[in-house]
Backbone as CSV, one residue per row, in Angstrom:
resi,resn,N_x,N_y,N_z,CA_x,CA_y,CA_z,C_x,C_y,C_z
1,UNK,-33.871,27.763,86.216,-33.723,26.833,85.102,-32.251,26.705,84.744
2,UNK,-31.790,25.467,84.395,-30.362,25.279,84.189,-29.905,25.829,82.837
3,UNK,-28.568,25.984,82.702,-27.999,26.585,81.503,-28.238,25.731,80.264
4,UNK,-28.279,24.425,80.445,-28.518,23.532,79.305,-29.856,23.830,78.639
5,UNK,-30.898,24.006,79.456,-32.218,24.304,78.902,-32.263,25.693,78.285
6,UNK,-31.588,26.642,78.926,-31.561,27.987,78.359,-30.918,27.983,76.975
7,UNK,-29.855,27.216,76.807,-29.185,27.124,75.512,-30.099,26.516,74.467
8,UNK,-30.831,25.486,74.858,-31.734,24.835,73.900,-32.877,25.761,73.511
9,UNK,-33.401,26.522,74.472,-34.462,27.480,74.153,-33.991,28.518,73.146
10,UNK,-32.732,28.897,73.247,-32.202,29.934,72.366,-31.975,29.440,70.941
11,UNK,-31.961,28.140,70.731,-31.729,27.564,69.408,-33.006,27.674,68.577
12,UNK,-32.995,28.436,67.467,-34.224,28.613,66.674,-34.697,27.336,65.997
13,UNK,-33.817,26.340,65.878,-34.198,25.081,65.240,-34.796,24.088,66.234
14,UNK,-34.713,24.430,67.506,-35.220,23.523,68.543,-36.694,23.830,68.813
15,UNK,-37.573,23.010,68.268,-39.010,23.223,68.429,-39.672,21.908,68.821
16,UNK,-39.726,21.621,70.114,-40.375,20.383,70.565,-41.862,20.401,70.227
17,UNK,-42.417,19.234,70.020,-43.846,19.124,69.713,-44.453,17.928,70.435
18,UNK,-45.751,17.998,70.603,-46.541,16.866,71.051,-47.717,16.724,70.106
19,UNK,-48.297,15.538,70.054,-49.412,15.288,69.141,-50.747,15.452,69.845
20,UNK,-51.756,15.799,69.067,-53.140,15.906,69.555,-54.059,15.183,68.590
21,UNK,-54.853,14.250,69.121,-55.888,13.585,68.333,-57.226,13.826,69.010
22,UNK,-58.230,14.137,68.211,-59.540,14.537,68.732,-60.596,13.532,68.308
23,UNK,-61.472,13.172,69.231,-62.602,12.296,68.942,-63.903,12.999,69.295
24,UNK,-64.876,12.953,68.392,-66.159,13.642,68.596,-67.274,12.604,68.703
25,UNK,-68.085,12.704,69.768,-69.110,11.698,70.023,-70.429,12.346,70.442
26,UNK,-71.523,11.673,70.137,-72.862,12.087,70.553,-73.046,11.638,72.001
27,UNK,-73.215,12.575,72.920,-73.304,12.238,74.336,-74.532,11.399,74.656
28,UNK,-75.630,11.639,73.958,-76.864,10.935,74.276,-76.896,9.525,73.710
29,UNK,-76.224,9.298,72.597,-76.274,8.004,71.922,-74.957,7.223,72.035
30,UNK,-73.881,7.918,72.374,-72.580,7.264,72.447,-71.976,6.946,71.099
31,UNK,-72.542,7.508,70.035,-72.068,7.214,68.685,-71.089,8.283,68.216
32,UNK,-70.201,7.910,67.287,-69.300,8.917,66.711,-70.083,9.977,65.938
33,UNK,-69.534,11.166,65.880,-70.123,12.256,65.094,-69.179,12.535,63.921
34,UNK,-69.540,12.114,62.719,-68.680,12.399,61.566,-68.903,13.822,61.053
35,UNK,-67.938,14.300,60.282,-68.033,15.606,59.614,-68.154,16.786,60.577
36,UNK,-67.708,16.586,61.811,-67.648,17.723,62.736,-66.467,18.609,62.331
37,UNK,-66.651,19.907,62.445,-65.590,20.850,62.113,-64.890,21.300,63.386
38,UNK,-63.581,21.208,63.381,-62.787,21.556,64.558,-61.726,22.571,64.174
39,UNK,-61.674,23.676,64.897,-60.598,24.642,64.713,-59.733,24.647,65.963
40,UNK,-58.427,24.782,65.772,-57.458,24.758,66.872,-56.769,26.107,66.950
41,UNK,-56.745,26.690,68.140,-56.060,27.961,68.356,-55.179,27.850,69.591
42,UNK,-54.107,28.627,69.678,-53.360,28.694,70.941,-54.280,29.209,72.042
43,UNK,-54.021,28.780,73.257,-54.830,29.183,74.412,-54.801,30.700,74.576
44,UNK,-55.969,31.290,74.805,-56.120,32.741,74.971,-55.690,33.516,73.729
45,UNK,-55.833,32.915,72.567,-55.529,33.596,71.302,-56.676,33.332,70.333
46,UNK,-56.670,34.042,69.216,-57.761,33.900,68.245,-57.303,33.383,66.891
47,UNK,-55.985,33.304,66.671,-55.505,32.870,65.359,-55.618,31.358,65.204
48,UNK,-56.386,30.921,64.217,-56.590,29.497,63.978,-55.337,28.927,63.320
49,UNK,-54.780,27.861,63.919,-53.557,27.266,63.381,-53.810,25.920,62.704
50,UNK,-54.979,25.291,62.983,-55.342,24.039,62.319,-56.855,23.982,62.174
51,UNK,-57.308,23.398,61.066,-58.734,23.118,60.874,-58.879,21.649,60.493
52,UNK,-59.766,20.951,61.196,-59.890,19.502,61.038,-61.346,19.113,60.831
53,UNK,-61.540,17.923,60.251,-62.870,17.341,60.062,-62.846,15.924,60.616
54,UNK,-63.821,15.565,61.434,-63.861,14.203,61.978,-64.304,13.212,60.908
55,UNK,-63.760,11.997,60.957,-64.102,10.972,59.972,-65.324,10.182,60.430
56,UNK,-65.622,9.076,59.764,-66.820,8.296,60.081,-66.791,7.708,61.487
57,UNK,-65.594,7.555,62.052,-65.492,7.046,63.419,-65.395,8.182,64.438
58,UNK,-65.615,9.430,63.983,-65.574,10.582,64.876,-64.184,11.071,65.192
59,UNK,-63.164,10.471,64.566,-61.774,10.801,64.876,-61.186,11.787,63.868
60,UNK,-60.179,12.518,64.319,-59.399,13.358,63.417,-58.014,12.744,63.262
61,UNK,-57.285,13.205,62.285,-55.881,12.865,62.189,-55.139,13.485,63.372
62,UNK,-54.066,12.843,63.806,-53.233,13.434,64.849,-52.428,14.586,64.250
63,UNK,-52.389,15.694,64.961,-51.613,16.853,64.505,-50.514,17.148,65.516
64,UNK,-49.404,17.712,65.049,-48.294,18.089,65.927,-48.424,19.552,66.320
65,UNK,-48.262,19.823,67.602,-48.374,21.175,68.130,-47.140,21.486,68.973
66,UNK,-46.694,22.728,68.921,-45.503,23.116,69.673,-45.735,22.983,71.179
67,UNK,-44.669,22.614,71.865,-44.730,22.432,73.312,-43.394,22.848,73.919
68,UNK,-43.341,23.028,75.230,-42.052,23.255,75.886,-41.200,21.983,75.827
69,UNK,-39.926,22.092,76.129,-39.059,20.905,76.113,-39.514,19.847,77.112
70,UNK,-39.312,18.610,76.747,-39.688,17.489,77.602,-39.013,17.579,78.968
71,UNK,-37.774,18.082,78.992,-37.010,18.131,80.242,-37.733,18.895,81.351
72,UNK,-38.544,19.882,80.982,-39.246,20.678,81.994,-40.240,19.840,82.797
73,UNK,-40.741,18.766,82.199,-41.714,17.915,82.890,-41.045,16.784,83.666
74,UNK,-39.723,16.717,83.594,-38.995,15.656,84.292,-38.327,16.140,85.567
75,UNK,-38.447,17.436,85.849,-37.871,18.032,87.051,-38.938,18.928,87.684
76,UNK,-38.835,19.181,88.997,-39.816,20.071,89.649,-39.555,21.530,89.299
77,UNK,-39.757,21.872,88.038,-39.523,23.227,87.529,-40.613,24.178,88.028
78,UNK,-40.209,25.345,88.538,-41.158,26.289,89.114,-41.324,27.561,88.303
79,UNK,-40.447,27.785,87.321,-40.485,29.065,86.620,-41.141,28.975,85.244
80,UNK,-41.096,27.806,84.591,-41.654,27.655,83.250,-42.632,26.494,83.201
81,UNK,-43.817,26.761,82.697,-44.840,25.726,82.577,-44.362,24.638,81.616
82,UNK,-44.435,23.366,82.003,-43.855,22.301,81.179,-44.753,21.806,80.046
83,UNK,-45.915,22.381,79.884,-46.806,21.996,78.792,-47.366,23.256,78.140
84,UNK,-47.709,23.135,76.855,-48.392,24.227,76.161,-49.898,23.982,76.225
85,UNK,-50.669,25.003,75.896,-52.123,24.896,75.988,-52.771,25.379,74.692
86,UNK,-53.852,24.702,74.349,-54.568,25.034,73.119,-56.070,24.978,73.376
87,UNK,-56.803,25.636,72.496,-58.264,25.650,72.546,-58.809,25.074,71.253
88,UNK,-59.844,24.254,71.360,-60.524,23.786,70.153,-61.982,24.221,70.193
89,UNK,-62.506,24.534,69.029,-63.929,24.854,68.864,-64.528,23.822,67.921
90,UNK,-65.593,23.166,68.366,-66.192,22.066,67.610,-67.624,22.422,67.234
91,UNK,-67.951,22.227,65.954,-69.331,22.438,65.503,-69.740,21.265,64.618
92,UNK,-70.997,20.875,64.719,-71.533,19.790,63.892,-73.021,20.010,63.725
93,UNK,-73.539,19.668,62.566,-74.967,19.857,62.293,-75.813,19.118,63.322
94,UNK,-76.766,19.838,63.908,-77.692,19.232,64.863,-77.212,19.218,66.299
95,UNK,-76.026,19.791,66.545,-75.457,19.770,67.890,-75.063,21.173,68.346
96,UNK,-75.034,21.337,69.678,-74.499,22.579,70.233,-72.998,22.663,69.957
97,UNK,-72.511,23.852,69.741,-71.068,24.044,69.621,-70.395,23.773,70.971
98,UNK,-69.178,23.276,70.921,-68.404,23.024,72.137,-67.036,23.683,71.995
99,UNK,-66.621,24.384,73.039,-65.279,24.966,73.101,-64.554,24.324,74.271
100,UNK,-63.395,23.744,74.005,-62.563,23.167,75.071,-61.318,24.034,75.196
101,UNK,-61.162,24.666,76.349,-60.055,25.597,76.570,-59.006,24.971,77.486
102,UNK,-57.736,25.114,77.108,-56.655,24.690,77.993,-56.188,23.269,77.799
103,UNK,-56.377,22.687,76.612,-55.855,21.351,76.332,-54.345,21.364,76.520
104,UNK,-53.840,20.388,77.248,-52.435,20.396,77.668,-51.595,19.477,76.775
105,UNK,-50.579,20.062,76.113,-49.707,19.317,75.199,-48.316,19.208,75.805
106,UNK,-47.868,17.972,75.998,-46.527,17.683,76.493,-45.666,17.184,75.341
107,UNK,-44.411,17.526,75.359,-43.508,17.109,74.288,-43.426,15.590,74.204
108,UNK,-43.371,15.089,72.966,-43.159,13.660,72.695,-44.257,12.766,73.251
109,UNK,-45.462,13.295,73.399,-46.596,12.488,73.840,-47.761,12.713,72.888
110,UNK,-48.789,11.885,73.033,-50.016,12.053,72.255,-51.178,12.354,73.197
111,UNK,-51.703,13.564,73.101,-52.877,13.944,73.873,-54.133,13.506,73.113
112,UNK,-55.076,12.922,73.828,-56.341,12.484,73.248,-57.451,13.328,73.851
113,UNK,-58.120,14.097,73.010,-59.198,14.971,73.475,-60.516,14.477,72.898
114,UNK,-61.312,13.807,73.722,-62.645,13.391,73.304,-63.651,14.465,73.703
115,UNK,-64.593,14.722,72.814,-65.595,15.760,73.036,-66.980,15.147,72.899
116,UNK,-67.809,15.328,73.915,-69.184,14.840,73.884,-70.104,15.972,73.413
117,UNK,-70.814,15.728,72.324,-71.708,16.726,71.749,-73.137,16.496,72.240
118,UNK,-73.840,17.582,72.517,-75.237,17.521,72.965,-76.131,18.025,71.837
119,UNK,-77.188,17.273,71.469,-78.088,17.734,70.406,-78.652,19.114,70.697
120,UNK,-78.691,19.935,69.671,-79.207,21.300,69.821,-80.725,21.266,69.878
121,UNK,-81.293,22.103,70.737,-82.745,22.209,70.856,-83.207,23.526,70.246
122,UNK,-83.190,23.588,68.942,-83.639,24.790,68.247,-82.573,25.863,68.205
123,UNK,-82.322,26.532,69.333,-81.351,27.614,69.368,-79.927,27.069,69.345
124,UNK,-79.054,27.749,68.624,-77.652,27.359,68.540,-76.918,27.871,69.768
125,UNK,-76.488,26.954,70.630,-75.822,27.341,71.861,-74.370,26.874,71.844
126,UNK,-73.601,27.376,72.795,-72.196,27.026,72.879,-71.876,26.601,74.304
127,UNK,-71.264,25.452,74.427,-70.864,24.928,75.735,-69.355,25.068,75.865
128,UNK,-68.902,25.607,77.001,-67.473,25.844,77.204,-66.954,24.934,78.315
129,UNK,-65.890,24.200,78.007,-65.204,23.354,78.982,-63.823,23.954,79.205
130,UNK,-63.544,24.334,80.432,-62.258,24.952,80.760,-61.442,23.969,81.593
131,UNK,-60.332,23.475,81.025,-59.491,22.506,81.720,-58.600,23.239,82.714
132,UNK,-58.681,22.856,83.967,-57.867,23.494,85.002,-56.395,23.102,84.853
133,UNK,-55.484,23.855,85.469,-54.059,23.522,85.373,-53.768,22.123,85.906
134,UNK,-52.705,21.541,85.414,-52.238,20.259,85.932,-51.894,20.431,87.409
135,UNK,-52.131,19.394,88.216,-51.915,19.538,89.658,-50.441,19.708,90.022
136,UNK,-49.516,19.280,89.143,-48.105,19.489,89.418,-47.656,20.910,89.085
137,UNK,-48.541,21.677,88.450,-48.215,23.061,88.103,-49.091,24.056,88.866
138,UNK,-50.368,23.788,88.953,-51.283,24.705,89.629,-51.252,24.542,91.144
139,UNK,-52.038,25.363,91.818,-52.126,25.331,93.275,-53.397,24.602,93.688
140,UNK,-53.239,23.498,94.409,-54.375,22.701,94.854,-54.178,22.310,96.314
141,UNK,-55.259,22.099,97.066,-55.121,21.728,98.482,-54.413,20.387,98.633
142,UNK,-53.519,20.262,99.633,-52.865,18.970,99.879,-53.833,17.960,100.477
143,UNK,-53.503,16.698,100.328,-54.357,15.619,100.846,-54.424,15.644,102.366
144,UNK,-55.618,15.545,102.893,-55.813,15.390,104.334,-55.534,13.924,104.681
145,UNK,-54.585,13.651,105.572,-54.219,12.249,105.841,-55.384,11.429,106.398
146,UNK,-55.420,10.164,105.985,-56.396,9.192,106.491,-55.655,7.886,106.776
147,UNK,-56.297,6.986,107.517,-55.722,5.672,107.763,-55.624,4.886,106.457
148,UNK,-54.530,4.127,106.319,-54.342,3.334,105.106,-55.327,2.181,105.020
149,UNK,-55.735,1.656,106.162,-56.705,0.553,106.202,-57.942,1.051,106.937
150,UNK,-59.094,0.919,106.286,-60.330,1.449,106.838,-61.087,0.370,107.621
151,UNK,-61.751,0.767,108.710,-62.656,-0.192,109.368,-63.854,-0.448,108.463
152,UNK,-64.202,-1.701,108.304,-65.335,-2.028,107.445,-66.628,-1.869,108.232
153,UNK,-67.661,-1.263,107.643,-68.930,-1.039,108.349,-69.622,-2.357,108.675
154,UNK,-70.280,-2.412,109.837,-70.950,-3.645,110.247,-72.419,-3.653,109.868
155,UNK,-73.065,-2.494,109.987,-74.503,-2.453,109.667,-74.832,-1.100,109.061
156,UNK,-74.668,-1.004,107.748,-74.894,0.279,107.101,-75.949,0.202,106.018
157,UNK,-76.428,-1.017,105.758,-77.361,-1.170,104.651,-76.666,-1.507,103.353
158,UNK,-75.336,-1.390,103.345,-74.559,-1.727,102.158,-73.779,-3.003,102.422
159,UNK,-73.689,-3.830,101.428,-72.989,-5.097,101.553,-71.540,-4.911,101.150
160,UNK,-70.630,-5.284,102.041,-69.215,-5.268,101.719,-68.840,-6.641,101.171
161,UNK,-68.327,-6.686,99.962,-68.027,-7.947,99.300,-66.795,-8.602,99.911
162,UNK,-66.652,-9.915,99.655,-65.497,-10.646,100.175,-64.198,-10.174,99.536
163,UNK,-64.259,-9.842,98.248,-63.066,-9.366,97.536,-63.443,-8.137,96.709
164,UNK,-62.496,-7.270,96.442,-62.795,-6.093,95.611,-63.236,-6.488,94.203
165,UNK,-64.177,-5.749,93.676,-64.697,-5.954,92.325,-64.507,-4.661,91.542
166,UNK,-64.035,-4.784,90.310,-63.852,-3.602,89.478,-65.226,-3.069,89.083
167,UNK,-65.542,-1.822,89.436,-66.875,-1.289,89.111,-66.972,-0.895,87.637
168,UNK,-68.191,-0.807,87.143,-68.388,-0.332,85.772,-68.269,1.186,85.717
169,UNK,-68.829,1.854,86.735,-68.813,3.317,86.771,-68.288,3.826,88.104
170,UNK,-67.719,5.019,88.068,-67.360,5.778,89.268,-68.218,7.041,89.246
171,UNK,-68.875,7.339,90.365,-69.656,8.575,90.462,-68.791,9.600,91.184
172,UNK,-68.403,10.651,90.464,-67.463,11.642,90.980,-68.220,12.894,91.379
173,UNK,-68.053,13.288,92.634,-68.684,14.513,93.134,-67.730,15.679,92.929
174,UNK,-68.237,16.778,92.424,-67.409,17.953,92.196,-67.263,18.741,93.489
175,UNK,-66.015,18.857,93.957,-65.751,19.639,95.158,-65.736,18.797,96.422
176,UNK,-65.770,19.479,97.559,-65.706,18.809,98.856,-66.940,17.941,99.092
177,UNK,-66.801,16.888,99.879,-67.920,15.949,100.046,-69.152,16.539,100.717
178,UNK,-68.978,17.547,101.551,-70.120,18.099,102.283,-70.726,19.336,101.628
179,UNK,-70.243,19.676,100.435,-70.784,20.826,99.698,-71.614,20.310,98.528
180,UNK,-72.859,20.747,98.443,-73.743,20.293,97.362,-73.207,20.753,96.018
181,UNK,-73.110,19.825,95.081,-72.619,20.153,93.752,-72.986,19.016,92.817
182,UNK,-72.565,19.125,91.558,-72.943,18.122,90.573,-72.098,16.862,90.704
183,UNK,-72.670,15.756,90.245,-71.976,14.475,90.164,-71.775,14.088,88.709
184,UNK,-70.671,13.406,88.424,-70.385,12.899,87.081,-70.317,11.373,87.121
185,UNK,-71.038,10.736,86.199,-70.930,9.298,86.027,-69.839,9.045,84.992
186,UNK,-68.791,8.325,85.391,-67.637,8.101,84.522,-67.294,6.623,84.550
187,UNK,-67.013,6.027,83.393,-66.570,4.637,83.408,-65.281,4.536,84.214
188,UNK,-65.109,3.404,84.875,-63.994,3.233,85.797,-62.647,3.505,85.135
189,UNK,-62.389,2.876,83.982,-61.085,3.071,83.341,-60.891,4.512,82.897
190,UNK,-61.931,5.151,82.388,-61.799,6.554,81.986,-61.536,7.458,83.183
191,UNK,-62.095,7.095,84.333,-61.812,7.864,85.548,-60.335,7.775,85.905
192,UNK,-59.790,6.563,85.917,-58.383,6.380,86.258,-57.496,7.127,85.269
193,UNK,-57.824,7.073,83.989,-57.025,7.762,82.966,-57.078,9.272,83.147
194,UNK,-58.243,9.798,83.497,-58.391,11.234,83.716,-57.565,11.683,84.917
195,UNK,-57.674,10.945,86.021,-56.927,11.311,87.229,-55.423,11.255,86.975
196,UNK,-54.962,10.166,86.355,-53.525,10.029,86.098,-53.023,11.145,85.185
197,UNK,-53.811,11.513,84.184,-53.416,12.584,83.273,-53.429,13.945,83.955
198,UNK,-54.191,14.064,85.048,-54.276,15.319,85.800,-53.198,15.431,86.867
199,UNK,-52.621,14.291,87.282,-51.742,14.302,88.455,-50.302,13.892,88.174
200,UNK,-50.029,13.274,87.037,-48.648,12.942,86.669,-48.437,13.341,85.215
201,UNK,-47.181,13.378,84.789,-46.878,13.743,83.407,-46.644,12.488,82.564
202,UNK,-47.211,12.493,81.376,-47.103,11.343,80.475,-45.700,11.171,79.909
203,UNK,-44.826,12.141,80.155,-43.435,12.065,79.696,-42.577,11.213,80.626
204,UNK,-43.085,10.878,81.796,-42.292,10.138,82.771,-42.020,8.716,82.283
205,UNK,-40.981,8.066,82.792,-40.700,6.673,82.400,-41.902,5.763,82.692
206,UNK,-42.038,4.715,81.890,-43.176,3.808,82.043,-43.299,3.252,83.458
207,UNK,-42.167,2.873,84.061,-42.214,2.297,85.403,-42.752,3.303,86.415
208,UNK,-42.405,4.576,86.243,-42.894,5.622,87.139,-44.388,5.840,86.949
209,UNK,-44.835,5.867,85.697,-46.268,5.998,85.425,-47.026,4.816,86.025
210,UNK,-46.502,3.608,85.838,-47.162,2.416,86.373,-47.312,2.493,87.889
211,UNK,-46.256,2.931,88.587,-46.313,3.029,90.050,-47.382,4.015,90.496
212,UNK,-47.456,5.152,89.813,-48.457,6.159,90.171,-49.869,5.696,89.831
213,UNK,-50.039,5.073,88.681,-51.355,4.560,88.305,-51.807,3.491,89.302
214,UNK,-50.877,2.642,89.730,-51.208,1.608,90.708,-51.689,2.231,92.019
215,UNK,-51.055,3.318,92.429,-51.486,4.009,93.646,-52.881,4.608,93.464
216,UNK,-53.137,5.188,92.309,-54.460,5.774,92.030,-55.534,4.689,92.022
217,UNK,-55.228,3.555,91.401,-56.190,2.445,91.356,-56.506,1.936,92.756
218,UNK,-55.465,1.695,93.565,-55.673,1.158,94.915,-56.492,2.112,95.774
219,UNK,-56.170,3.383,95.700,-56.914,4.418,96.428,-58.390,4.378,96.015
220,UNK,-58.624,4.374,94.709,-59.998,4.398,94.195,-60.768,3.159,94.600
221,UNK,-60.148,1.980,94.453,-60.839,0.733,94.793,-61.089,0.612,96.298
222,UNK,-60.242,1.274,97.115,-60.527,1.305,98.539,-61.810,2.084,98.804
223,UNK,-61.975,3.228,98.124,-63.213,4.002,98.278,-64.432,3.165,97.837
224,UNK,-64.254,2.412,96.752,-65.343,1.580,96.247,-65.652,0.447,97.222
225,UNK,-64.611,-0.291,97.623,-64.784,-1.487,98.449,-65.379,-1.166,99.809
226,UNK,-64.917,-0.090,100.434,-65.397,0.263,101.769,-66.691,1.065,101.739
227,UNK,-67.181,1.407,100.522,-68.385,2.250,100.401,-68.227,3.489,101.282
228,UNK,-67.051,4.118,101.190,-66.665,5.170,102.127,-67.675,6.307,102.202
229,UNK,-68.050,6.839,101.062,-68.978,7.968,101.064,-70.431,7.509,101.155
230,UNK,-70.733,6.364,100.561,-72.103,5.832,100.661,-72.487,5.620,102.125
231,UNK,-71.530,5.128,102.903,-71.815,4.877,104.314,-71.893,6.151,105.138
232,UNK,-71.591,7.280,104.526,-71.782,8.578,105.162,-73.051,9.263,104.642
233,UNK,-73.852,8.503,103.909,-75.104,9.034,103.386,-74.976,9.807,102.093
234,UNK,-73.831,9.693,101.404,-73.619,10.421,100.157,-74.047,9.561,98.965
235,UNK,-74.303,10.233,97.849,-74.761,9.522,96.649,-73.672,9.463,95.575
236,UNK,-72.425,9.365,96.022,-71.326,9.311,95.069,-70.232,8.391,95.603
237,UNK,-69.295,8.045,94.720,-68.205,7.133,95.062,-66.999,7.862,95.619
238,UNK,-66.708,9.035,95.035,-65.453,9.727,95.306,-65.634,11.195,94.929
239,UNK,-64.763,12.066,95.412,-64.833,13.480,95.040,-63.660,13.826,94.121
240,UNK,-63.700,15.039,93.568,-62.542,15.495,92.792,-61.729,16.536,93.560
241,UNK,-61.937,16.606,94.870,-61.171,17.507,95.716,-59.848,16.837,96.096
242,UNK,-58.725,17.505,95.823,-57.426,16.923,96.163,-57.211,16.851,97.673
243,UNK,-57.996,17.568,98.449,-57.892,17.487,99.904,-58.418,16.155,100.421
244,UNK,-59.347,15.558,99.680,-59.979,14.323,100.119,-59.641,13.139,99.210
245,UNK,-59.565,13.395,97.924,-59.397,12.304,96.965,-58.391,12.698,95.880
246,UNK,-58.762,12.485,94.620,-57.882,12.800,93.498,-58.484,13.900,92.626
247,UNK,-57.623,14.527,91.844,-58.097,15.521,90.881,-58.720,14.812,89.690
248,UNK,-59.945,15.162,89.390,-60.638,14.704,88.192,-61.228,15.939,87.541
249,UNK,-60.859,16.196,86.285,-61.348,17.372,85.589,-62.216,16.938,84.417
250,UNK,-63.508,17.210,84.532,-64.440,16.797,83.488,-64.031,17.383,82.146
251,UNK,-63.977,16.522,81.126,-63.743,16.967,79.764,-62.293,17.189,79.390
252,UNK,-61.353,16.904,80.307,-59.943,17.174,80.011,-59.395,16.123,79.038
253,UNK,-58.265,16.465,78.415,-57.573,15.495,77.567,-56.836,14.477,78.432
254,UNK,-56.715,13.253,77.907,-55.861,12.253,78.529,-54.670,12.040,77.600
255,UNK,-53.788,11.131,77.962,-52.602,10.869,77.147,-52.548,9.400,76.767
256,UNK,-52.196,9.159,75.521,-52.121,7.787,75.017,-51.173,6.948,75.857
257,UNK,-50.039,7.524,76.259,-49.038,6.793,77.025,-49.594,6.333,78.374
258,UNK,-50.397,7.175,79.007,-51.032,6.811,80.277,-52.185,5.848,80.025
259,UNK,-52.974,6.106,78.997,-54.123,5.264,78.671,-53.710,3.810,78.455
260,UNK,-52.608,3.600,77.740,-52.158,2.233,77.456,-51.783,1.493,78.737
261,UNK,-51.144,2.204,79.664,-50.752,1.566,80.923,-51.975,1.238,81.768
262,UNK,-52.938,2.164,81.819,-54.177,1.886,82.565,-54.878,0.662,81.983
263,UNK,-54.943,0.547,80.664,-55.580,-0.617,80.038,-54.901,-1.917,80.441
264,UNK,-53.601,-1.861,80.713,-52.847,-3.072,81.060,-53.022,-3.477,82.524
265,UNK,-53.164,-2.502,83.444,-53.112,-2.842,84.880,-54.354,-2.378,85.647
266,UNK,-55.454,-2.085,84.970,-56.608,-1.473,85.641,-57.206,-2.340,86.742
267,UNK,-56.980,-3.651,86.709,-57.554,-4.539,87.730,-56.536,-4.933,88.798
268,UNK,-55.349,-4.319,88.771,-54.291,-4.620,89.741,-54.297,-3.555,90.837
269,UNK,-54.130,-3.990,92.077,-54.105,-3.029,93.177,-53.161,-3.519,94.269
270,UNK,-52.879,-2.621,95.223,-51.965,-2.911,96.333,-52.775,-3.333,97.549
271,UNK,-52.296,-4.340,98.244,-52.936,-4.726,99.497,-51.861,-5.240,100.450
272,UNK,-52.282,-5.694,101.624,-51.367,-6.249,102.611,-51.878,-7.601,103.076
273,UNK,-50.987,-8.478,103.528,-51.445,-9.773,104.047,-52.433,-9.580,105.197
274,UNK,-53.489,-10.357,105.154,-54.451,-10.335,106.254,-55.562,-9.318,106.124
275,UNK,-55.568,-8.499,105.062,-56.676,-7.567,104.868,-57.327,-7.827,103.514
276,UNK,-58.615,-7.553,103.435,-59.347,-7.785,102.182,-59.321,-6.572,101.264
277,UNK,-59.217,-5.404,101.853,-59.409,-4.184,101.064,-58.132,-3.736,100.366
278,UNK,-58.281,-3.077,99.223,-57.111,-2.438,98.599,-56.545,-1.385,99.542
279,UNK,-55.231,-1.245,99.557,-54.594,-0.287,100.444,-54.935,1.138,100.014
280,UNK,-55.199,1.991,100.995,-55.539,3.384,100.719,-54.235,4.155,100.486
281,UNK,-53.755,4.136,99.254,-52.422,4.628,98.904,-52.436,6.140,98.670
282,UNK,-52.064,6.891,99.696,-52.026,8.348,99.610,-50.643,8.808,99.159
283,UNK,-50.586,9.968,98.537,-49.311,10.523,98.092,-49.429,12.033,98.003
284,UNK,-48.286,12.693,97.796,-48.290,14.142,97.600,-47.258,14.489,96.540
285,UNK,-47.144,15.765,96.196,-46.219,16.130,95.120,-44.769,16.200,95.597
286,UNK,-44.539,16.368,96.900,-43.183,16.414,97.411,-42.484,17.735,97.181
287,UNK,-43.170,18.691,96.591,-42.571,19.997,96.349,-43.314,21.063,97.146
288,UNK,-44.610,21.208,96.879,-45.391,22.198,97.629,-45.834,21.644,98.978
289,UNK,-45.960,20.321,99.060,-46.375,19.705,100.314,-45.472,18.520,100.627
290,UNK,-45.250,18.286,101.914,-44.404,17.184,102.362,-45.276,16.120,103.001
291,UNK,-44.934,14.842,102.782,-45.765,13.756,103.309,-44.872,12.583,103.693
292,UNK,-44.232,12.635,104.851,-43.371,11.535,105.292,-44.116,10.199,105.282
293,UNK,-43.426,9.168,104.809,-43.942,7.795,104.736,-44.972,7.575,103.633
294,UNK,-45.253,8.604,102.835,-46.094,8.436,101.660,-45.222,8.457,100.407
295,UNK,-45.799,8.042,99.298,-45.125,8.203,98.024,-45.206,9.670,97.597
296,UNK,-44.112,10.194,97.035,-44.133,11.546,96.496,-43.876,11.495,94.996
297,UNK,-44.480,12.417,94.275,-44.309,12.437,92.822,-42.987,13.077,92.417
298,UNK,-42.454,13.960,93.249,-41.082,14.427,93.088,-40.292,13.894,94.265
299,UNK,-38.984,13.700,94.078,-38.165,13.113,95.136,-38.013,14.046,96.325
300,UNK,-38.036,15.354,96.079,-37.890,16.306,97.173,-38.996,16.085,98.197
301,UNK,-38.638,15.987,99.438,-39.634,15.841,100.497,-39.812,14.417,100.960
302,UNK,-39.128,13.442,100.320,-39.273,12.064,100.775,-38.621,11.915,102.142
């Protein structure tokens, strides 16, 4: 870490923060849950630092939480985690308690943590959601290379449309495609927001976020358009394995800065003259793995 950052860390008045806003919803009805009680604690700690109540729309006020300096998320830093982590515990009358562990707070950003509540069936139970590390910080398998343009199936029982269509839902398989596991039904835009929040930092310049989101969209729409997994006999659209697809972490927080960009460009994708399908835009981090001729999230390795 450079001397400039060390000096700033040593300054007792230097306390970077990021915001957290929480939304509580009934999973079965899709309605807001008002009057839910939320306690906030540092990750792996027990001291409650904030207590919140959801309003009639299921939302809480945004609160500021300490985070590492923004600069750590703008360079391929290997010694200090560039985000802080927090845990929330949510309780509401008639619902199971929910604990979300590892909410990631980046300096100068707004993290949005939506929580889906399940009606309690007599016994008071607790559901725990553990958010895995960000892919730029944790260790994840590198992408297995594939062709950028896929051959379209001729007789598979599935109809390949003339032009790509934005789907309403993405069915995400947990883990590798050939390993039996659970599937998640996720709205298309929420899927893109989750992946982008898991694979890039919301502190990056808008143009950089847009480029990465565009790559994620094109990759995803290629899987949709070519019916890639359906034509292999699978019952899902895409996996959350970084070896095959993108990181998707069920229940994780997204970022307002990323969410706004996805809302603006969710129907835009990359293609080439003479092909119908969105380009299969693969990339790597450029630090732990090298990928010549692909986009890298860090400049190292290009």
